[in-house]
Coordinates of C-alpha atoms (C1' of nucleotides) in Angstrom, one line a residue:
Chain A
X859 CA 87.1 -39.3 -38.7
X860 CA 83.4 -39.3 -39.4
X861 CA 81.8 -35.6 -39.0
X862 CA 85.5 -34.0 -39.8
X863 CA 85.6 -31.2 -42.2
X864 CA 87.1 -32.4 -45.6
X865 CA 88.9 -30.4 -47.3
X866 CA 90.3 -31.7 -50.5
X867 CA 89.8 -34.1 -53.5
X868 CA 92.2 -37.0 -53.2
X869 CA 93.3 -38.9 -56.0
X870 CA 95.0 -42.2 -55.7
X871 CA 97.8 -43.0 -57.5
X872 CA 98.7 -46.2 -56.5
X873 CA 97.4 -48.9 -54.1
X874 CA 94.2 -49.2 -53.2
X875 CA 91.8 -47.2 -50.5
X876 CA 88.3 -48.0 -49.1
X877 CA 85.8 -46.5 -47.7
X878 CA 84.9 -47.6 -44.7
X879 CA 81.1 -47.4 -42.5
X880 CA 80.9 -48.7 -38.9
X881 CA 77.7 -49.1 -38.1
X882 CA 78.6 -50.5 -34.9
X883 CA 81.6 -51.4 -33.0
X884 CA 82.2 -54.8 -33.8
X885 CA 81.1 -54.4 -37.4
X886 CA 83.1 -53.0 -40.5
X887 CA 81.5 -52.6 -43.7
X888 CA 83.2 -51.2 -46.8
X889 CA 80.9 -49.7 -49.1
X890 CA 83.7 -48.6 -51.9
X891 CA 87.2 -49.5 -53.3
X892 CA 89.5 -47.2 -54.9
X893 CA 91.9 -48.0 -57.2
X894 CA 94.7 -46.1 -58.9
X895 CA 93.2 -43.0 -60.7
X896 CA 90.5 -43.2 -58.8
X897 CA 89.3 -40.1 -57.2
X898 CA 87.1 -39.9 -53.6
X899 CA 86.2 -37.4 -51.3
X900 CA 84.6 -35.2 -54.5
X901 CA 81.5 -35.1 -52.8
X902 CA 83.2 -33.0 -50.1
X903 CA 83.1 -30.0 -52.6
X904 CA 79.3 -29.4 -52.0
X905 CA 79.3 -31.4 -48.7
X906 CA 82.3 -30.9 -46.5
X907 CA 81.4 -33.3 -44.0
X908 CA 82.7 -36.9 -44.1
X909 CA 79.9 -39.8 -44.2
X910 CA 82.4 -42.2 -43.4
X911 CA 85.6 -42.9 -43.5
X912 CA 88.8 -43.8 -45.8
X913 CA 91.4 -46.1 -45.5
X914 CA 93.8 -47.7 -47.2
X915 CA 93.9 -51.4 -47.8
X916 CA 97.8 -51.4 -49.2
X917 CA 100.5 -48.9 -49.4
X918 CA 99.3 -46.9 -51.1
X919 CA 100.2 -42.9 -52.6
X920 CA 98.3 -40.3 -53.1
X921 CA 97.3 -36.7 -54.1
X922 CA 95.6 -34.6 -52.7
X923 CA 94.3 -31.1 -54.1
X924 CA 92.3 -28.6 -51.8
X925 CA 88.8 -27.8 -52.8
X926 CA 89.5 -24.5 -53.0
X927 CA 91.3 -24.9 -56.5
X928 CA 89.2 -27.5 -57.4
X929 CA 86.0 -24.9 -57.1
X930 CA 88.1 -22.8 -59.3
X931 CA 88.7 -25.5 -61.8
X932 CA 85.0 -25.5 -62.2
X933 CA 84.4 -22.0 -62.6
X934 CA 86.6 -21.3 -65.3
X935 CA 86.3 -25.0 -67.7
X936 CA 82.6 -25.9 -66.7
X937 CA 83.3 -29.3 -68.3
X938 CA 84.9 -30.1 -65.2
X939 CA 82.2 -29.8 -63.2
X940 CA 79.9 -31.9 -65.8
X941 CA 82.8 -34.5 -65.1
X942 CA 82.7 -34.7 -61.3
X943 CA 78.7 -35.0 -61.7
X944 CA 79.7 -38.0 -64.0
X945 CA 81.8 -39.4 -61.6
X946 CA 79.3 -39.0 -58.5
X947 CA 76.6 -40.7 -60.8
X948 CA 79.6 -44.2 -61.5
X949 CA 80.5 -43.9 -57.6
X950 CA 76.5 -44.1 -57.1
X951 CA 76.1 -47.4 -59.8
X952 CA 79.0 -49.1 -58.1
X953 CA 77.4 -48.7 -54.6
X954 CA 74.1 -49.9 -55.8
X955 CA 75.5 -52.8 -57.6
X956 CA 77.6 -53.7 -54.0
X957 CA 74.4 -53.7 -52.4
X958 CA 73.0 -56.1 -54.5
X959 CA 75.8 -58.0 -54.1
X960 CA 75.8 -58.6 -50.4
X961 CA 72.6 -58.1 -50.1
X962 CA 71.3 -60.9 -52.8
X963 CA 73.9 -63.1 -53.9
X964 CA 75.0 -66.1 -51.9
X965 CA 78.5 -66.3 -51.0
X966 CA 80.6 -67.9 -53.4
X967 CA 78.7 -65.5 -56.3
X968 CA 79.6 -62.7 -54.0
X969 CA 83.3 -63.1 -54.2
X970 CA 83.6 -63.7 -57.5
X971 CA 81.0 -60.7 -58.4
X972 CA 84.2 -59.0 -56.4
X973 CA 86.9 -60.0 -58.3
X974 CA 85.0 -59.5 -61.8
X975 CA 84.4 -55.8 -60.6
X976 CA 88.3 -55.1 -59.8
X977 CA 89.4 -56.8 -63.2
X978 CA 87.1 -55.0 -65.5
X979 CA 87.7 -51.8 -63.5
X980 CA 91.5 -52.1 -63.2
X981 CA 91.6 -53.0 -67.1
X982 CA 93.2 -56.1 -66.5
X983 CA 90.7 -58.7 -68.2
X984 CA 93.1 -59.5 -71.3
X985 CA 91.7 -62.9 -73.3
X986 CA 90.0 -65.4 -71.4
X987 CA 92.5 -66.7 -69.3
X988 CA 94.6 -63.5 -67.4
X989 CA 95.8 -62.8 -63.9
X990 CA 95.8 -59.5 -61.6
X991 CA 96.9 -57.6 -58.4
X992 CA 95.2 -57.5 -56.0
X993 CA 96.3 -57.5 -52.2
X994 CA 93.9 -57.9 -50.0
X995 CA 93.2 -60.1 -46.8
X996 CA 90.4 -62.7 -46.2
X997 CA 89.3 -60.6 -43.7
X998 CA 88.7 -57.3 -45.9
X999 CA 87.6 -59.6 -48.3
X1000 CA 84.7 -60.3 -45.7
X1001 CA 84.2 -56.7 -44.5
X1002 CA 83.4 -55.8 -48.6
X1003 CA 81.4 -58.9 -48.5
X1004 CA 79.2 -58.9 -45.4
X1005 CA 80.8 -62.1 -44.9
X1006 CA 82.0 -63.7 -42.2
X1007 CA 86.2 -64.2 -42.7
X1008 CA 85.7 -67.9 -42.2
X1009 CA 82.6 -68.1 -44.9
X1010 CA 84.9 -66.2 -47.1
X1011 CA 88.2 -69.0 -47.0
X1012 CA 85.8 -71.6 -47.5
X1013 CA 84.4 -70.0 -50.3
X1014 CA 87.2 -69.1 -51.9
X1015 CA 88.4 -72.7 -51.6
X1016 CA 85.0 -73.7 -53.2
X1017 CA 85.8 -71.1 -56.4
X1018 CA 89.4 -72.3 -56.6
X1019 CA 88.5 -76.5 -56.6
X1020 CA 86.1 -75.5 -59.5
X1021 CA 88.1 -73.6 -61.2
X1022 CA 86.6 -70.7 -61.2
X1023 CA 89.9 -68.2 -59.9
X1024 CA 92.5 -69.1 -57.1
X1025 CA 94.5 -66.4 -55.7
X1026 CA 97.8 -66.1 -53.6
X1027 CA 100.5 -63.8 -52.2
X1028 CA 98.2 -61.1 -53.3
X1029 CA 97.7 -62.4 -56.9
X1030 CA 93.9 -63.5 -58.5
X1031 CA 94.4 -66.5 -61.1
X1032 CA 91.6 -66.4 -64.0
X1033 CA 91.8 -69.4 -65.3
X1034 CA 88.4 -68.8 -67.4
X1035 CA 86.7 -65.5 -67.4
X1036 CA 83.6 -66.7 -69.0
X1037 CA 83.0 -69.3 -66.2
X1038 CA 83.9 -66.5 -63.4
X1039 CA 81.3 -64.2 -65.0
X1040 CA 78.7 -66.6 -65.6
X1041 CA 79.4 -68.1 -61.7
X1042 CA 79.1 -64.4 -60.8
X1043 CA 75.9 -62.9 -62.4
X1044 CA 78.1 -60.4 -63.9
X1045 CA 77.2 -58.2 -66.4
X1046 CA 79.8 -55.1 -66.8
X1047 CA 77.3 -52.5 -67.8
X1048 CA 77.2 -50.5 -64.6
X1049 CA 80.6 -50.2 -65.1
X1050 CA 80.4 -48.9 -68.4
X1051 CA 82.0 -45.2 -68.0
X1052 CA 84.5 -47.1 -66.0
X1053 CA 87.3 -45.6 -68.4
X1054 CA 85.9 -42.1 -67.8
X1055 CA 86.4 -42.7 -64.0
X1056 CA 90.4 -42.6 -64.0
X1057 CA 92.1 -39.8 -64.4
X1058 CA 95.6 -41.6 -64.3
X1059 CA 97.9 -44.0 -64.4
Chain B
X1211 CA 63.8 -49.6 -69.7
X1212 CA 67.5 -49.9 -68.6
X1213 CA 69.6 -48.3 -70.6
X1214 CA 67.1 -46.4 -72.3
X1215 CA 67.6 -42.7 -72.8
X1216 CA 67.1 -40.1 -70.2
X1217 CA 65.8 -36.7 -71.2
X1218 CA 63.8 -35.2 -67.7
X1219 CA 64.0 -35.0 -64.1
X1220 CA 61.3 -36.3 -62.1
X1221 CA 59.8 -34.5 -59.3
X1222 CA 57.4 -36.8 -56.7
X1223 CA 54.9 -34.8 -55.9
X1224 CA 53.0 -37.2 -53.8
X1225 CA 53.3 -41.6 -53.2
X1226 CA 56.4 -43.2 -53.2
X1227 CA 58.6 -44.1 -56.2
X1228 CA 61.3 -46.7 -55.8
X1229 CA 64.7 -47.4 -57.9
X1230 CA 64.7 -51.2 -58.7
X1231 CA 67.3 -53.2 -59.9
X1232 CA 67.0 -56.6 -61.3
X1233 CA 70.3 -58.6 -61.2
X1234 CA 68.5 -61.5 -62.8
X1235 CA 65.0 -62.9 -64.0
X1236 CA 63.9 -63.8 -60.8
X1237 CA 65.4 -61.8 -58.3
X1238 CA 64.7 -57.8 -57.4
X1239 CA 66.0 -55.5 -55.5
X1240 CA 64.9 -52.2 -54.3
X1241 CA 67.9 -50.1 -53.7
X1242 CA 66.3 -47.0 -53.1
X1243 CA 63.0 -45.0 -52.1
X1244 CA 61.6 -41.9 -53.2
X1245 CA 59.1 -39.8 -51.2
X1246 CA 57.1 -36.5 -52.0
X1247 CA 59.6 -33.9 -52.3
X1248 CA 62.5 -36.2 -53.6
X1249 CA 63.7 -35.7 -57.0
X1250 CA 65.3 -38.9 -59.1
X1251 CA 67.2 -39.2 -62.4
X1252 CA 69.1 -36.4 -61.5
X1253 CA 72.1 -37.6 -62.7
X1254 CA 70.9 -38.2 -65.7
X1255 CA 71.8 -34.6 -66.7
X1256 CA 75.4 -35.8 -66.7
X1257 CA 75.1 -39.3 -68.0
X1258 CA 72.0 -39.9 -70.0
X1259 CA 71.8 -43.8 -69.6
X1260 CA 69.2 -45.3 -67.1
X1261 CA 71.0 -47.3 -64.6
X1262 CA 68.2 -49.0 -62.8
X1263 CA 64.9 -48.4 -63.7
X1264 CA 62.5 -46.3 -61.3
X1265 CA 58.8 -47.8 -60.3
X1266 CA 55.6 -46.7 -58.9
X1267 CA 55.7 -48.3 -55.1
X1268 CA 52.2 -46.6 -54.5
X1269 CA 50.1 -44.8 -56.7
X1270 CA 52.1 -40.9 -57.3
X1271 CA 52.3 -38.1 -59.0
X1272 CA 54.9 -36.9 -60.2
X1273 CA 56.5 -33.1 -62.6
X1274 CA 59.5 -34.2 -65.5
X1275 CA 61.3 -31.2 -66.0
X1276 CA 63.6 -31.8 -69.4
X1277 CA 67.4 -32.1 -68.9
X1278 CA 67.7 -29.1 -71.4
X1279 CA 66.2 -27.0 -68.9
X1280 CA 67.5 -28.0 -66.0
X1281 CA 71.1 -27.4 -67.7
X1282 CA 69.8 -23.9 -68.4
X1283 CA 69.0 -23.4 -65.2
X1284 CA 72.5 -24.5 -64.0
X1285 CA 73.8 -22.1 -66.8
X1286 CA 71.8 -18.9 -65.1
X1287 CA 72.3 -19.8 -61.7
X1288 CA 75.4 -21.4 -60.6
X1289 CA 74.1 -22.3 -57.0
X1290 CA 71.8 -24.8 -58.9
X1291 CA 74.1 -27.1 -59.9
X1292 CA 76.3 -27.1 -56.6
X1293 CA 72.6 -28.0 -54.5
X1294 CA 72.9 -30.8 -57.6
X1295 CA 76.2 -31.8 -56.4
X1296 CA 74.4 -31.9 -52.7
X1297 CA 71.1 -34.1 -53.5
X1298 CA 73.4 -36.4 -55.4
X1299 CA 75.9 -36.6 -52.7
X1300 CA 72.5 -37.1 -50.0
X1301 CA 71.1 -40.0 -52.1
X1302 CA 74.5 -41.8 -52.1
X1303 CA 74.9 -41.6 -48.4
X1304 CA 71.2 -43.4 -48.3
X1305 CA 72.7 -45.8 -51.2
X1306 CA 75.9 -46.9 -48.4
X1307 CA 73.5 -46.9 -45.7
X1308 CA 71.4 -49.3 -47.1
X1309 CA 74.5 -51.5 -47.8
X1310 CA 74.7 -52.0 -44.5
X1311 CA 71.1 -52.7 -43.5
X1312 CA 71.0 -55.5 -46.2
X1313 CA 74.4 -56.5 -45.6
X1314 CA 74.7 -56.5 -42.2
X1315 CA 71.9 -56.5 -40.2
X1316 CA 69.5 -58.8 -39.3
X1317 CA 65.8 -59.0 -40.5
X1318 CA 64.6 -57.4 -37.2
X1319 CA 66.7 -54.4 -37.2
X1320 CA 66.8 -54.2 -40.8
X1321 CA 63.7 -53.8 -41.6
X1322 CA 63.6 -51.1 -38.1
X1323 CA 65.7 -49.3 -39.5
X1324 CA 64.0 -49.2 -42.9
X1325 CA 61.1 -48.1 -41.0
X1326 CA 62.8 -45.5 -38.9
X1327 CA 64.6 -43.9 -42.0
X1328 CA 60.9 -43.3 -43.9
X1329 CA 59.7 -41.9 -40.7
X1330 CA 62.8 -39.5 -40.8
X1331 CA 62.8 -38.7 -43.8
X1332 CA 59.0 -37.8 -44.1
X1333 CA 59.5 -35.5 -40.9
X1334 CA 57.0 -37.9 -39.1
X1335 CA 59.0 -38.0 -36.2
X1336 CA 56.9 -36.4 -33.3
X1337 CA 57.7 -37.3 -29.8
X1338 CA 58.3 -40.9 -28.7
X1339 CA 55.2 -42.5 -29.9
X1340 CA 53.5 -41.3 -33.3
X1341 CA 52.4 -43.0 -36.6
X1342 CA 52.6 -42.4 -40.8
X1343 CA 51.6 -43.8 -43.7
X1344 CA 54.0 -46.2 -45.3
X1345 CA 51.5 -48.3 -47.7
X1346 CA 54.4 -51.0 -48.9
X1347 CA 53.1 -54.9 -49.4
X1348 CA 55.6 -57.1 -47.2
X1349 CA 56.9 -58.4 -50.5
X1350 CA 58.1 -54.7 -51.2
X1351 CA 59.7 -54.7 -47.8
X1352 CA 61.5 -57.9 -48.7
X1353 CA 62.4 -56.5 -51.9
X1354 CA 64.3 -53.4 -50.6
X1355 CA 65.6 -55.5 -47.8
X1356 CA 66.7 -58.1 -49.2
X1357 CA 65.0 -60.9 -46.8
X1358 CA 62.2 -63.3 -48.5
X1359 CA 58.4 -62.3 -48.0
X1360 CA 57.5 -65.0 -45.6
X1361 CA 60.2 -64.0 -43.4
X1362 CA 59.1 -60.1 -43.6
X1363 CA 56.3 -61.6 -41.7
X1364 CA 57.4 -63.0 -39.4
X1365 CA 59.9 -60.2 -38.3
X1366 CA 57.2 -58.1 -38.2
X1367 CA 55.4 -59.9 -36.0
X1368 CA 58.0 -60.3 -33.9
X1369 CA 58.5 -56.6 -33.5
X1370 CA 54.8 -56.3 -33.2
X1371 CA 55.2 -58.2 -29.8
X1372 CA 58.0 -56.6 -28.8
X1373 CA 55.7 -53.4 -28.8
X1374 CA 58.5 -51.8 -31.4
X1375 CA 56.0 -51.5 -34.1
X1376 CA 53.0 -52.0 -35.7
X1377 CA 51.7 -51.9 -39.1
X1378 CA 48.5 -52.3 -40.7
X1379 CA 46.3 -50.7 -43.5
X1380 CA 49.6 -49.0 -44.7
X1381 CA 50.0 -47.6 -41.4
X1382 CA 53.2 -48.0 -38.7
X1383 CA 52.8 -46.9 -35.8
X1384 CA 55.6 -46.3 -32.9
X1385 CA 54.9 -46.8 -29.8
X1386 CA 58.2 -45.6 -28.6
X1387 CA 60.4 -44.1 -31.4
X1388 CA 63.2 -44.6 -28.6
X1389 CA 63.5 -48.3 -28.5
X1390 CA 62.9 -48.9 -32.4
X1391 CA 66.0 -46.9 -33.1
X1392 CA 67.7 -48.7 -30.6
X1393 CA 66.5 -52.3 -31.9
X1394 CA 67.5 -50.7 -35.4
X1395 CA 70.9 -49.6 -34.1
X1396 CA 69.9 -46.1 -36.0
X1397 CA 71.4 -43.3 -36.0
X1398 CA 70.5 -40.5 -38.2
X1399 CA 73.6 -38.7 -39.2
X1400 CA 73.4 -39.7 -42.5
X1401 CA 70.1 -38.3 -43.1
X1402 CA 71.5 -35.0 -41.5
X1403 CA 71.0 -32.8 -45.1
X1404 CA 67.5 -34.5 -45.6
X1405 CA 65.9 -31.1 -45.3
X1406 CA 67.4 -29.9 -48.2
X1407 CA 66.3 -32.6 -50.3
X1408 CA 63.1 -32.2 -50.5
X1409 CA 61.8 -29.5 -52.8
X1410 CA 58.3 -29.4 -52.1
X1411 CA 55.2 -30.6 -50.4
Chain C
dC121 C1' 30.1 -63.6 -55.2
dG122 C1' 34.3 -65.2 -57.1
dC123 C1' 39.1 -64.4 -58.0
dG124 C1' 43.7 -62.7 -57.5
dT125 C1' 46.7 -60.6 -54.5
dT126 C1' 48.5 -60.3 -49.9
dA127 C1' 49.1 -62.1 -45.2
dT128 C1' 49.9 -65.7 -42.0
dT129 C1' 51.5 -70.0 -40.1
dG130 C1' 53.9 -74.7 -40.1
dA131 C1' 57.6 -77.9 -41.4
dT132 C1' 61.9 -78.6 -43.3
dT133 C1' 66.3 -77.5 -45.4
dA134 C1' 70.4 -75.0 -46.2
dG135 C1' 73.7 -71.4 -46.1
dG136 C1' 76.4 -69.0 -43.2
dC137 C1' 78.0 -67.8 -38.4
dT138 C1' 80.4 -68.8 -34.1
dC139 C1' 83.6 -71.0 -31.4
dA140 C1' 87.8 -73.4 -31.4
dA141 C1' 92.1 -75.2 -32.6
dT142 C1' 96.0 -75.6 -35.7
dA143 C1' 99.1 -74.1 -39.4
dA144 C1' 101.5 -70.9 -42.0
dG145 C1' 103.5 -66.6 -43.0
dG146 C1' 106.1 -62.3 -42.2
dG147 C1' 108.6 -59.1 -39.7
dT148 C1' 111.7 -57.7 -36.0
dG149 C1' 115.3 -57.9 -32.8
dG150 C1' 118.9 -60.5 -31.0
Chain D
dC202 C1' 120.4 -66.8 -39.2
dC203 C1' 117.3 -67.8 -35.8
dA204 C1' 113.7 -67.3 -32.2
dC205 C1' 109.7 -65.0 -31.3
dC206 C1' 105.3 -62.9 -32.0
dC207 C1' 101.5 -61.3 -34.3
dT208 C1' 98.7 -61.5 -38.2
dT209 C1' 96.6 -64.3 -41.6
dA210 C1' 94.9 -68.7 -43.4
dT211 C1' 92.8 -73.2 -42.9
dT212 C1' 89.8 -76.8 -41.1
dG213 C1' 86.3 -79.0 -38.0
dA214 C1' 81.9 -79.1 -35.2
dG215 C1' 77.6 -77.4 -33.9
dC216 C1' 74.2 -73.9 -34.0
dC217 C1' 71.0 -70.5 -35.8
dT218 C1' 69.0 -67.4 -39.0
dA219 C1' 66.6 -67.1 -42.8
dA220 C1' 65.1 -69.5 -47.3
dT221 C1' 62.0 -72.8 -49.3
dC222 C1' 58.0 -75.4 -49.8
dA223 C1' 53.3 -75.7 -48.8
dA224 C1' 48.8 -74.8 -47.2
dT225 C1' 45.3 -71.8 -45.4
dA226 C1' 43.1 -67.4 -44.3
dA227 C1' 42.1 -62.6 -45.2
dC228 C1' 41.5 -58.9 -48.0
dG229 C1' 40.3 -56.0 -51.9
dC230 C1' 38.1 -55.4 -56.1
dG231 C1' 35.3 -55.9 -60.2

DNA sequence: CGCGTTATTGATTAGGCTCAATAAGGGTGG
DNA sequence: CCACCCTTATTGAGCCTAATCAATAACGCG
């Protein structure tokens, strides 16, 4: 899939998609998650080749609208393409925040650094004490991560006897989102446009 | 200076320039470098907030060019803002890349393949066995990849002996450009558009 | 020449990986 | 409904990479 031609925006309207670097072939790394009104494959309007590939992590649905029409959206409301320069720059802030993430933060900070991201950015924190969807296996929990998939049960089970989250049969328990922040090193600002970044739901 | 207000584009004329993020008081993290011809705070023509703030690695020069003109410039010609769309599409390509180097590899070939993406970038590359300036203090290296000083060192030395690499008085040389890229397990594909991002020299 | 930064080296510790084995789900076909 | 199989989760043991602490040497500069 890396090096085909792309030729349309994609839009997700449900589930959640990843995108998905092999540097190697026993090594996965994914360098983004998408979740519902999340858009990726923008960047194939000035760059029609794929730097990697996307997958999807659930079921999940999807739209997809050829580039063609999308250039012509441009042309004619040029706030459009002030958006999708927007939307490159969050895409961009994510990524740089993921590498900090595996690259500087030790494991159990990792993971939860994970989960604060997907709660702010699926607009699920509500109070202190809240719970979310969010489907994914230990083992693309380590590919996000950098993490081996044993490293990241352990740690999980580290998060969950402290009480920082638990999750199961696809669900993530906050018991206290102040703790999980603080236990993460989160701070939210790089998501701040985050609202900006969906176009539906 | 994060969060502060963006109002120009900066051109590197000459030195390198790094993007730096600081995830807490006593941790940083270098999640990009800029060389002559590279342009940063692009984006903030669509989103005027800094993200990360931008440092000096070496003493450079660089040209601001305000936002207002550069959106003028869009305005008159329209092939402007799609190269926009391009460079910002380039530099988060690097952005994932580097995910995976901090991530995933270890010191050795991350800090290869650090070396062999300058090289490619600066158009060093000349037959198997050339050299270039690269001026960075080992802490730097540590900082953009992640690894602590002292062991920069010692991976260094290690690919010293393994006749990968040398560097001294901000200069690496490679002996044989083949077998660092393999020891890096680099590939250059996502470099591919680095031509067009470079505006001048 | 003296001082601060940078580089080098040694010793020890710790976080995370690998290998390995077991348990628990979750579908599918009979 | 059950047997089977494959994926996913859990737990243990040992190893290894890289971090930390610490001390010394080498620069580079005023």
């Amino acid at each position: 899939v890396i090096g085909d031609a792309i030729t349309s925006v994609t839009l997700v309207l449900d589930g959640l998609c990843a995108r998905v670097d092999m540097p190697s072939e026993d090594r996965r790394q994914i360098t983004a998650i998408y979740i519902k009104g999340n858009v990726f494959d923008l960047g194939g309007i000035f760059e029609p080749e794929a730097p990697a590939t996307i997958e999807a992590l659930t079921d999940a649905s999807i739209v997809r609208v050829p580039h063609g029409d999308m250039r012509a959206l441009m042309r004619v409301y040029p706030a459009v393409a002030e958006a999708f320069g927007r939307y490159l720059m969050g895409d961009a802030a994510i990524t740089a925040e993921w590498l900090i993430n595996v690259g500087g933060r030790e494991a159990r900070a990792a993971l939860a650094h994970l989960f604060c991201e997907m709660a702010v950015r699926m607009g699920r924190v509500d109070g202190n004490s809240f719970s979310f969807h969010f489907p994914l296996s230990q083992m693309q929990l380590s590919e996000a991560t950098g993490l081996s998939a044993v490293h990241v049960n352990r740690s999980l089970g580290s998060l969950r006897r402290d009480g920082l989250m638990r999750m199961a049969h696809g669900m993530v328990q906050v018991p206290d989102w102040e703790a999980l922040k603080r236990g993460a090193h989160f701070n939210s600002r790089y998501l701040a446009p985050e609202s900006a970044r969906r176009f539906a739901h």
